[in-house]
mmCIF file of C-alpha atoms in Angstrom:
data_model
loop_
_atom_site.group_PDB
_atom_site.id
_atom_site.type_symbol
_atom_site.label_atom_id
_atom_site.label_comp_id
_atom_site.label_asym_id
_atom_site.label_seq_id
_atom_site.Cartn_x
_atom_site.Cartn_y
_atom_site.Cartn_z
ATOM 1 C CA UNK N 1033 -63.497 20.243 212.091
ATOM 2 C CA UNK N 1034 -65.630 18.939 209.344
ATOM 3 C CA UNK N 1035 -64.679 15.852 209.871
ATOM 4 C CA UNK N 1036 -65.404 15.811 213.623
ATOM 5 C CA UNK N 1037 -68.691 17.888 212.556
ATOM 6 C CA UNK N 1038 -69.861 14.549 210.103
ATOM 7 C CA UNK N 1039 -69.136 12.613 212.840
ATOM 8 C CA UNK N 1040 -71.463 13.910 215.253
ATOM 9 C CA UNK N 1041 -74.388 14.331 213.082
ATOM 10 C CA UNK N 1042 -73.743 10.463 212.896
ATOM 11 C CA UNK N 1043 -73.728 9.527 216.484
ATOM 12 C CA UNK N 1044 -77.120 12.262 216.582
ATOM 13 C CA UNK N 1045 -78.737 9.859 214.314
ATOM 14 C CA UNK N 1046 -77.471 6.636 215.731
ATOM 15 C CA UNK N 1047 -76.993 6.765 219.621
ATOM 16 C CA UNK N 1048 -80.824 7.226 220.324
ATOM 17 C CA UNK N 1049 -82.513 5.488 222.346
ATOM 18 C CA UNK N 1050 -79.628 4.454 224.175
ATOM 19 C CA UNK N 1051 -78.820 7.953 224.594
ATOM 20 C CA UNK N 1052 -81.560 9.966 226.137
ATOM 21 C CA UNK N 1053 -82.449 13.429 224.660
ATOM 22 C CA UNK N 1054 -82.076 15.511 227.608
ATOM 23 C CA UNK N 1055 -84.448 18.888 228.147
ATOM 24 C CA UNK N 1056 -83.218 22.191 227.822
ATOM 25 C CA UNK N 1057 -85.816 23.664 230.011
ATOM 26 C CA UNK N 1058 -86.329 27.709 230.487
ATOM 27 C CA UNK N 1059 -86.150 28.649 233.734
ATOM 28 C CA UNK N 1060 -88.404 31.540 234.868
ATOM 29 C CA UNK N 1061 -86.338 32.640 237.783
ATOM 30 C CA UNK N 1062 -83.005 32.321 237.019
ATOM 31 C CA UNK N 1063 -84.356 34.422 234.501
ATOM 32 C CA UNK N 1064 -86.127 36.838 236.484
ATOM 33 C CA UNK N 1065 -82.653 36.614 238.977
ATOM 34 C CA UNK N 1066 -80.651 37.475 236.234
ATOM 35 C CA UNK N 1067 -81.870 39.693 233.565
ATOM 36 C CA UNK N 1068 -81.013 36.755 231.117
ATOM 37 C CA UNK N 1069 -83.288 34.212 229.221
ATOM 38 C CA UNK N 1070 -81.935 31.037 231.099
ATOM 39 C CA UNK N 1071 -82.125 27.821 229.682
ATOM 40 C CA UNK N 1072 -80.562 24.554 231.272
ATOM 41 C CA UNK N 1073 -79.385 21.854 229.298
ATOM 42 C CA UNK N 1074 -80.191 19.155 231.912
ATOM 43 C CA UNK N 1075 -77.459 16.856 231.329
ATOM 44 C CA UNK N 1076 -77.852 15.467 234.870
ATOM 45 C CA UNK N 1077 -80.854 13.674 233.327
ATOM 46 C CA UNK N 1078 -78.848 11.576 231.004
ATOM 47 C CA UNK N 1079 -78.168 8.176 231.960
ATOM 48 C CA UNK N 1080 -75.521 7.661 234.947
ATOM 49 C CA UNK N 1081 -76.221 11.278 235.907
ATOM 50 C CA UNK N 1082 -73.813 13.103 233.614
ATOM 51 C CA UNK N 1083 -73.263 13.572 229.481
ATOM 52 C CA UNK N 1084 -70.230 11.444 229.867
ATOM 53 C CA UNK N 1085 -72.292 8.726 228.516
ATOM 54 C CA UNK N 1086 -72.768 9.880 225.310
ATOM 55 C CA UNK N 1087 -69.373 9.759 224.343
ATOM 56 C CA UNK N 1088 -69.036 6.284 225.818
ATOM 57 C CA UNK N 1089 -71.705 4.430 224.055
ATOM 58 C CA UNK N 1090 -70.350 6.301 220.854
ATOM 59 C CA UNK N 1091 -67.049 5.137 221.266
ATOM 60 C CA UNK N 1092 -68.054 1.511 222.045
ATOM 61 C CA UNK N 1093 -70.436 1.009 219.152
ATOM 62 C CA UNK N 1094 -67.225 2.010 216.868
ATOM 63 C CA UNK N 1095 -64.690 -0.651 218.479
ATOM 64 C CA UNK N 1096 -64.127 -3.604 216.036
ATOM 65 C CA UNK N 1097 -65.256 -7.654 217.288
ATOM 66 C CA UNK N 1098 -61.763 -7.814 218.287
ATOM 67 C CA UNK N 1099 -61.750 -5.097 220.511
ATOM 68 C CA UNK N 1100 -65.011 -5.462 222.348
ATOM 69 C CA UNK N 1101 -63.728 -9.268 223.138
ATOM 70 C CA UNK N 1102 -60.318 -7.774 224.394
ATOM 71 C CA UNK N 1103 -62.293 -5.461 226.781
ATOM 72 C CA UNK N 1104 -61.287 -1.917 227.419
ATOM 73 C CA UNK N 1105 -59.370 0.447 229.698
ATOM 74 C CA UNK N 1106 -60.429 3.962 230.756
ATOM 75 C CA UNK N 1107 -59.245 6.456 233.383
ATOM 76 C CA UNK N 1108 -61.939 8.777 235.331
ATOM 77 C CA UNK N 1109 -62.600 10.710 238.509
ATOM 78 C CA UNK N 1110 -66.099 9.185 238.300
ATOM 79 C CA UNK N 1111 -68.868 10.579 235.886
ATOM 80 C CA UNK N 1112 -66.748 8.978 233.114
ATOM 81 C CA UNK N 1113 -66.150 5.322 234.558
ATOM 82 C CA UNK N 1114 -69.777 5.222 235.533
ATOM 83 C CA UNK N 1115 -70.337 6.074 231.456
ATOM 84 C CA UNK N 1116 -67.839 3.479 230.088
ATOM 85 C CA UNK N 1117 -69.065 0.434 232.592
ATOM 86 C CA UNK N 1118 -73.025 1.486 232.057
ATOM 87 C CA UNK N 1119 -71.909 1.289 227.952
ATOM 88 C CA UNK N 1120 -69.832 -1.218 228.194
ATOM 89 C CA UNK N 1121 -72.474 -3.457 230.207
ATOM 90 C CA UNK N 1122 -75.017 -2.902 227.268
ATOM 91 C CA UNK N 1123 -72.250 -3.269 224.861
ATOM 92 C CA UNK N 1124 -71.450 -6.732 226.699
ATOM 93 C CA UNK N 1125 -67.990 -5.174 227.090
ATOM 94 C CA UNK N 1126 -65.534 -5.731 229.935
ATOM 95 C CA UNK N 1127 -64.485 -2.500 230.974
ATOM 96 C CA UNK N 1128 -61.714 -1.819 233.334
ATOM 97 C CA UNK N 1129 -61.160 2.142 235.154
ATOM 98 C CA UNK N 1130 -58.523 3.608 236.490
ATOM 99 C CA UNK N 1131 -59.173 6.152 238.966
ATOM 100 C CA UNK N 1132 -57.091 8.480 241.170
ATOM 101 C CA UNK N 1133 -57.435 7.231 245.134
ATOM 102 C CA UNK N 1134 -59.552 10.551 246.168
ATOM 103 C CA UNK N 1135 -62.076 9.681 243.384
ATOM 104 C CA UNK N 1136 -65.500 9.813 245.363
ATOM 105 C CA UNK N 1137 -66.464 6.505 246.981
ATOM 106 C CA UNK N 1138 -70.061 6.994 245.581
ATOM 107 C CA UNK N 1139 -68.987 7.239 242.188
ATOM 108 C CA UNK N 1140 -66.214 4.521 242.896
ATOM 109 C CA UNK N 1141 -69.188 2.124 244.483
ATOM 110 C CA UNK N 1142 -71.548 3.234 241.296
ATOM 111 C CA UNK N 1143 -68.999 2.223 238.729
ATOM 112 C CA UNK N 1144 -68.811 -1.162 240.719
ATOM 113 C CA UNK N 1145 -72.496 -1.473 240.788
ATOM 114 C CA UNK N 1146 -72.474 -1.196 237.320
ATOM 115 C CA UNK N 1147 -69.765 -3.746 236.061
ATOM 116 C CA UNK N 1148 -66.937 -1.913 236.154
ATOM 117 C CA UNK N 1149 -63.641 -2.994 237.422
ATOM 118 C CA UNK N 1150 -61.444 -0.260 239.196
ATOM 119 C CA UNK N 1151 -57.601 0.034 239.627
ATOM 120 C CA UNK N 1152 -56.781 2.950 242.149
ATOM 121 C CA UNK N 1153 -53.803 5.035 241.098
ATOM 122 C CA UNK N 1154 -52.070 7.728 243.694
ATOM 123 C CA UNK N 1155 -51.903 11.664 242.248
ATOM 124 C CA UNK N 1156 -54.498 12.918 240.047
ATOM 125 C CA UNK N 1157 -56.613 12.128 237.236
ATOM 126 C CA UNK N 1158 -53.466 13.051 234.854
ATOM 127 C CA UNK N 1159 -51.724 10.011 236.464
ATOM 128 C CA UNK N 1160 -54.696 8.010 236.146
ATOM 129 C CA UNK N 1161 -54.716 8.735 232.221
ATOM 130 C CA UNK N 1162 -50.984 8.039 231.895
ATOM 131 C CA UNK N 1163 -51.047 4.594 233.762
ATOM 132 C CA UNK N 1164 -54.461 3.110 231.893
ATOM 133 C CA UNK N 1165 -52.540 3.633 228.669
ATOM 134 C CA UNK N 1166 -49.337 2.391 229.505
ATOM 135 C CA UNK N 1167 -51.594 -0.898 230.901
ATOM 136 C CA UNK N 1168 -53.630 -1.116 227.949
ATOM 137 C CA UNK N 1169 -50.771 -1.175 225.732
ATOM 138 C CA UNK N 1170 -49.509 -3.902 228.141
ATOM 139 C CA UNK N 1171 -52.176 -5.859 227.977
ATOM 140 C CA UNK N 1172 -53.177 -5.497 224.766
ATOM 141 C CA UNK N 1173 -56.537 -3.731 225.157
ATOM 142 C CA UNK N 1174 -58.047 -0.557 224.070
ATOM 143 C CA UNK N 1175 -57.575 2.665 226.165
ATOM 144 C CA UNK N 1176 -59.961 5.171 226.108
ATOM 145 C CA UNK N 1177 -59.786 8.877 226.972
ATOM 146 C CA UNK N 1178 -61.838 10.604 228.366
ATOM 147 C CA UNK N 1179 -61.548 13.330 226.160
ATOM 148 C CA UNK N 1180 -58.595 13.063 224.049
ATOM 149 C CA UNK N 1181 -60.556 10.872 221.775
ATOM 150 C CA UNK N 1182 -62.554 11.663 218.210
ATOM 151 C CA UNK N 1183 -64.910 9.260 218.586
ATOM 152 C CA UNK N 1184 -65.776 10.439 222.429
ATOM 153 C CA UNK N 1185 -65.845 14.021 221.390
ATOM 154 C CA UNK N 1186 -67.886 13.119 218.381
ATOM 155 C CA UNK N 1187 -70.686 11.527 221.181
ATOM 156 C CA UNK N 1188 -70.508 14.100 223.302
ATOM 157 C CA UNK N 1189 -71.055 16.548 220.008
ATOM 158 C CA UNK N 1190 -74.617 15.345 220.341
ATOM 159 C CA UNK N 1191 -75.579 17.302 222.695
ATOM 160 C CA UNK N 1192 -75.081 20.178 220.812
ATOM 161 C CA UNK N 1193 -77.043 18.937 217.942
ATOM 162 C CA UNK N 1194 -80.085 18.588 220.421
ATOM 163 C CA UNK N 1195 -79.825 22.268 221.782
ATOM 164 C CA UNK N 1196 -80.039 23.618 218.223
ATOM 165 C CA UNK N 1197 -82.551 21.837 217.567
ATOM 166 C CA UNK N 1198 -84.636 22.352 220.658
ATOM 167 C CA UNK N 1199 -83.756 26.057 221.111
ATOM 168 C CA UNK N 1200 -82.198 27.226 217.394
ATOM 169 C CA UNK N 1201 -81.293 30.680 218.087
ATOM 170 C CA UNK N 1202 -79.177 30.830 221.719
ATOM 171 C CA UNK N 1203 -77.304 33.814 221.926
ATOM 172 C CA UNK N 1204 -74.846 32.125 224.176
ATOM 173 C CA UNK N 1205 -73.942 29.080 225.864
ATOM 174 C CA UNK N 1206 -71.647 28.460 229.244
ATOM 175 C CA UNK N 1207 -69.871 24.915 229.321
ATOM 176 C CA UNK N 1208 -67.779 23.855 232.062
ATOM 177 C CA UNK N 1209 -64.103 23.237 230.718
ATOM 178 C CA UNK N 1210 -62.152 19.571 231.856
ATOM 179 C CA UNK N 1211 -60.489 17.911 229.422
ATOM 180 C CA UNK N 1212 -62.173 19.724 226.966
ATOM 181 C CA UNK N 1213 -64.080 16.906 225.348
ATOM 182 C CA UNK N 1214 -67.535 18.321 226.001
ATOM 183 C CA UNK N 1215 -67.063 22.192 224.879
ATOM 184 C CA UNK N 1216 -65.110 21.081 221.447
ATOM 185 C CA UNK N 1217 -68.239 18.639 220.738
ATOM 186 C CA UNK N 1218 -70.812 21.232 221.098
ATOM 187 C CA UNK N 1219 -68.950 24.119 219.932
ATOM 188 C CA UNK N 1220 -68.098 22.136 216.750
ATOM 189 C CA UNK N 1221 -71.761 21.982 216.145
ATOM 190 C CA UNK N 1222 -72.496 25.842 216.799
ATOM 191 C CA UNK N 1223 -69.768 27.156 214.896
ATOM 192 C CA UNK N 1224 -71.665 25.062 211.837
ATOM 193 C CA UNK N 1225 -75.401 25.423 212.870
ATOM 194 C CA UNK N 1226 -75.721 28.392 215.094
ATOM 195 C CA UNK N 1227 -72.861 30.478 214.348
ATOM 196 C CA UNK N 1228 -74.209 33.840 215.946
ATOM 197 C CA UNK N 1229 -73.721 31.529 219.664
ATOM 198 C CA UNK N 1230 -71.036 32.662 221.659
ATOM 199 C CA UNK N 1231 -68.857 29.517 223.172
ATOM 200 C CA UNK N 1232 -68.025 30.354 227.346
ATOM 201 C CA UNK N 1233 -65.948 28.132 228.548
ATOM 202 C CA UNK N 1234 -66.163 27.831 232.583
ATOM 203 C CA UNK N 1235 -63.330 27.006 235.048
ATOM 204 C CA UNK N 1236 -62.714 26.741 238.668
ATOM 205 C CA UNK N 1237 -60.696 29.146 239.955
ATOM 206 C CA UNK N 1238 -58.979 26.699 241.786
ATOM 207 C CA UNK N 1239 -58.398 23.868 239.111
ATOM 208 C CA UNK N 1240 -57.417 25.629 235.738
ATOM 209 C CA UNK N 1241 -55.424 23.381 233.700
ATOM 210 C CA UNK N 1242 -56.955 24.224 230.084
ATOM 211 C CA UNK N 1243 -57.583 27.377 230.907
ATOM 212 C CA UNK N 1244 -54.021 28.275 231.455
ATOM 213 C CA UNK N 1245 -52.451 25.990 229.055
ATOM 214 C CA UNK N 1246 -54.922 27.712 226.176
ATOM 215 C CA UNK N 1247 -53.824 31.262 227.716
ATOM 216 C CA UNK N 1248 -49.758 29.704 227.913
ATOM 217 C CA UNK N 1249 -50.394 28.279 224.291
ATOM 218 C CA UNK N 1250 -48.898 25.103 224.762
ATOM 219 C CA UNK N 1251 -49.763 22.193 227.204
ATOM 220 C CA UNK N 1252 -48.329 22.473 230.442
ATOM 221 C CA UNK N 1253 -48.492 21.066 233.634
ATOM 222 C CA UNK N 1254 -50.412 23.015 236.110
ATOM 223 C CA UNK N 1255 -50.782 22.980 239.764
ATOM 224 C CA UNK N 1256 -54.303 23.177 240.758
ATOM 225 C CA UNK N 1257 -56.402 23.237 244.216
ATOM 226 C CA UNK N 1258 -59.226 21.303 245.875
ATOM 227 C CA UNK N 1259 -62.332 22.532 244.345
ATOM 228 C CA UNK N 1260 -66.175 20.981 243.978
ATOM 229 C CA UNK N 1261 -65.875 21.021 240.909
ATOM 230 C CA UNK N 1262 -63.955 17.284 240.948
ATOM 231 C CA UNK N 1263 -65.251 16.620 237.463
ATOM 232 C CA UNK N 1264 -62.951 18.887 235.962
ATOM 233 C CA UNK N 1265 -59.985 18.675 237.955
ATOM 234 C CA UNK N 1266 -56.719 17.432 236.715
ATOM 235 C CA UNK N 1267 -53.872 17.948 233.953
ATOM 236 C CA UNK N 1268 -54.713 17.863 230.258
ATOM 237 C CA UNK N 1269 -52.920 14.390 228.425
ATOM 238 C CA UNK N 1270 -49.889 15.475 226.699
ATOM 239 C CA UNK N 1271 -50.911 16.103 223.088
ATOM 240 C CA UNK N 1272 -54.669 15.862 223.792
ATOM 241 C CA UNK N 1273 -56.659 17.051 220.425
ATOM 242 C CA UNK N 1274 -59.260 19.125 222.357
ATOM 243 C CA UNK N 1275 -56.162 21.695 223.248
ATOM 244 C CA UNK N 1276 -56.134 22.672 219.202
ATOM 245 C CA UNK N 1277 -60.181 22.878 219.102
ATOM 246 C CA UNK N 1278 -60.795 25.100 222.489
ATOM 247 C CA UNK N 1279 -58.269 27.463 220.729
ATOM 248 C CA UNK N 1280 -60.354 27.630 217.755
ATOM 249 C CA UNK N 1281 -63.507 27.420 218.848
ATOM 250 C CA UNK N 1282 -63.994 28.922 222.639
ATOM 251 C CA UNK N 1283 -65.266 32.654 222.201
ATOM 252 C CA UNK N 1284 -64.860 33.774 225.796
ATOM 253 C CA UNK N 1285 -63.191 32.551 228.865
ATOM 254 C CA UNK N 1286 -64.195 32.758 232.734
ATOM 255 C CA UNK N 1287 -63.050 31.724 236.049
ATOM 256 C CA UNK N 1288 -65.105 31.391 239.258
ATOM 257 C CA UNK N 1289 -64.719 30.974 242.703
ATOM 258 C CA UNK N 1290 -65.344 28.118 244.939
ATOM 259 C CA UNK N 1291 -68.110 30.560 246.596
ATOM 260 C CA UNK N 1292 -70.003 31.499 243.517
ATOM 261 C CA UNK N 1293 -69.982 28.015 242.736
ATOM 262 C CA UNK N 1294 -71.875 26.867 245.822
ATOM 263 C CA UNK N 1295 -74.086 29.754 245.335
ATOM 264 C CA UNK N 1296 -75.147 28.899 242.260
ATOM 265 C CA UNK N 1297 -75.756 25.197 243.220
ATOM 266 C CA UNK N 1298 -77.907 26.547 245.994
ATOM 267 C CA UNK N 1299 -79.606 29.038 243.879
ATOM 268 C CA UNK N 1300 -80.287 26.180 241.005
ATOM 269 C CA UNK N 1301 -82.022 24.104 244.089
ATOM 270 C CA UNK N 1302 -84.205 26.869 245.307
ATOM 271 C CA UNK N 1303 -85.318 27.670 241.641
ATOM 272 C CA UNK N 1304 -85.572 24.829 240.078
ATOM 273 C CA UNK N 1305 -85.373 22.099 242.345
ATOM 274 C CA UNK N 1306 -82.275 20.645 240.812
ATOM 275 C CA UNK N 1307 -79.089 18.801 242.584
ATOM 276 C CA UNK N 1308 -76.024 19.656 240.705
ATOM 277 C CA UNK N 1309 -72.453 18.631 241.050
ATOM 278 C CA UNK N 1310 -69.266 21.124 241.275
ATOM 279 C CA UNK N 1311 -69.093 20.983 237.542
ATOM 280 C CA UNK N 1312 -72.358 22.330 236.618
ATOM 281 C CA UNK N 1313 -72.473 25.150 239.115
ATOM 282 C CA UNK N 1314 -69.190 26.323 237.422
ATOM 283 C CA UNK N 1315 -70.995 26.747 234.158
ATOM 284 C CA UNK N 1316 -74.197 28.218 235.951
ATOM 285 C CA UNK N 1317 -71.810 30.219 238.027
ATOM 286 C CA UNK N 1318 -70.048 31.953 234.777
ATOM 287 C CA UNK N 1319 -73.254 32.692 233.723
ATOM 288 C CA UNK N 1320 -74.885 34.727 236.328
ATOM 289 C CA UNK N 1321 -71.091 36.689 236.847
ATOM 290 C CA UNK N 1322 -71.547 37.605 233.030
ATOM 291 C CA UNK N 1323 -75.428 37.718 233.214
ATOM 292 C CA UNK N 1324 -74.769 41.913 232.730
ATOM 293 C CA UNK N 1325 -73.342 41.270 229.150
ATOM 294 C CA UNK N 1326 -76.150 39.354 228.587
ATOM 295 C CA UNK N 1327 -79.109 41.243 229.346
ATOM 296 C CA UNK N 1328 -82.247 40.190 226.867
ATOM 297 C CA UNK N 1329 -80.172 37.399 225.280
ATOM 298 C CA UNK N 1330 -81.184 33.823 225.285
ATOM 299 C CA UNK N 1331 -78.125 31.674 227.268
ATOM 300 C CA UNK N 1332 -77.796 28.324 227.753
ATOM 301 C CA UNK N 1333 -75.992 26.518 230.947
ATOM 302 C CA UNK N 1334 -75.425 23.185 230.245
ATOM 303 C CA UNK N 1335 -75.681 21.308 233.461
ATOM 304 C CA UNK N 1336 -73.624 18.942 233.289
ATOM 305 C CA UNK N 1337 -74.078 16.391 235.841
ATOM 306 C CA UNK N 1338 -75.147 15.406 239.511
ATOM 307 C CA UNK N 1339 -73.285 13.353 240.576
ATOM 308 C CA UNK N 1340 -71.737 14.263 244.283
ATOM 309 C CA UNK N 1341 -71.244 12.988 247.711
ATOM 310 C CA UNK N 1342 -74.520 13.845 249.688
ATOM 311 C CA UNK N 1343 -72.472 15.294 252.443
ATOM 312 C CA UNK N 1344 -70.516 17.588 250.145
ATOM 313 C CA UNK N 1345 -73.761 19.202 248.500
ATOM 314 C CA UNK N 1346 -75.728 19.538 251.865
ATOM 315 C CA UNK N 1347 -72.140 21.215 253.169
ATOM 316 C CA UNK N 1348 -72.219 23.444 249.783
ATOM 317 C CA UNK N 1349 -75.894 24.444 250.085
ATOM 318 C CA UNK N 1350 -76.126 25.193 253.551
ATOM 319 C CA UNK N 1351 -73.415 27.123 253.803
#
């Protein structure tokens, strides 16, 4: 962990300006709504509409000549492809994503729009994952994870450092759970920095593979259900490192349904004028279900991203 800790503090000091130092604004009346002092981490705000691109342009500043000329490989449901072609574009590196078939076509189409090449793979993002490596090892090019990677982790890390430093004594803060990449970066920074802030890690109801594997104790497969939350969705890579640090480091553990997900979106919209995906109103979700052990305290929801079909937020919204 002090390893991964050094190497975050790193990317902190290097990844700016090309990483954007997102606000972590207080919000008066989820607040007020809650009993709560609510702060988002407005993620959405970074560039391609989620953190994801943190840990992208990390990774690709680290790659040797060799490796940028080779291109690289990636797998993604969306928010991460978008990330590694946006990176890769500055980075002047060819990057190639593999993507299950119901990825959304917006995020599909913005990964196009921003030089990336897609391969469409059948099942889920698991699959995805499993077939970029095998092809990068094919061809001879990097793969990258999009979590089961130090360097990735490392960039995402960085957000952490920036909520320490903008609000240094959080009592608590909710992170929506995928892959894991995201909660091991910042919690590997709070356990260092702010060690009196509880880790929550957030999951779908419906889509729980780290969840159960880290209450199984061993990666598993695990059969999961359509959700919103699409950025989290899918199996965890056999082996992945983020299994080890979500034991270690997640204090607390919560699960939400598909309805108090959409009414947190909504809710997010009316007070603060924000459109969220799935992913983030899991994390704002968690928050307002455990807003009664939190009465007083200062919390942090790390919104995570925004990006969503238009016709599935209205839908979730206006329901």
């Amino acid at each position: 962990m002090n390893t991964l800790f050094e190497a975050i503090k790193e990317a902190h000091q290097v990844l700016r300006p090309q990483v954007r130092v997102t606000p972590l604004e207080f919000s008066p009346l989820l607040s007020q709504h809650s009993g709560c002092d609510i702060y988002l981490k407005c993620e959405h705000l970074q560039h391609t509409g989620s953190f994801k691109f943190r840990g992208a342009s990390n990774k690709l500043r680290l790659l040797t000549n060799e490796q940028r000329q080779q291109g690289v490989i990636t797998a993604s449901t969306g928010n991460h492809g978008q990330a590694m072609a946006l990176a890769g574009k500055l980075a002047g590196v060819k990057s190639t994503i593999y993507a299950p078939e119901q990825a959304a076509a917006i995020k599909l189409e913005a990964i196009r729009a921003l030089g990336g090449d897609i391969e469409l793979i059948p099942g889920d993002a698991l699959n995805a994952e499993l077939a970029a490596s095998i092809a990068a090892q094919q061809q001879g090019k990097t793969y990258i994870s999009p979590y089961n990677d130090a360097q990735i982790i490392a960039g995402q890390g960085t957000c952490g450092m920036e909520m320490v430093e903008q609000q240094p004594d959080l009592d608590a803060v909710f992170v929506a759970v995928g892959g894991g990449g995201l909660i091991s970066g910042i919690a590997t920074v709070l356990k260092k920095l702010s060690d009196k802030t509880q880790v929550i890690g957030c999951w779908p109801a419906n889509a729980t593979s780290m969840y159960t594997c880290l209450q199984k104790g061993q990666i598993q497969e695990v059969e999961e259900q359509e959700t919103l939350s699409d950025g989290t969705a899918g199996g965890v890579e056999p082996g992945a490192i983020t299994f080890s640090l979500c034991q270690q480091l997640i204090d607390q553990k919560v699960l939400v349904s598909e309805q108090e997900i959409k009414e947190a979106m909504r809710l997010v919209a009316r007070t603060d004028r924000w459109m969220i995906e799935g992913a983030a109103g899991v994390a704002l979700a968690a928050a307002l279900k455990l807003a009664p052990q939190w009465q007083g305290k200062k919390v942090a929801v790390v919104l995570c991203g925004k990006n969503i079909v238009l016709e599935k937020y209205l839908g979730a919204v206006s329901e």
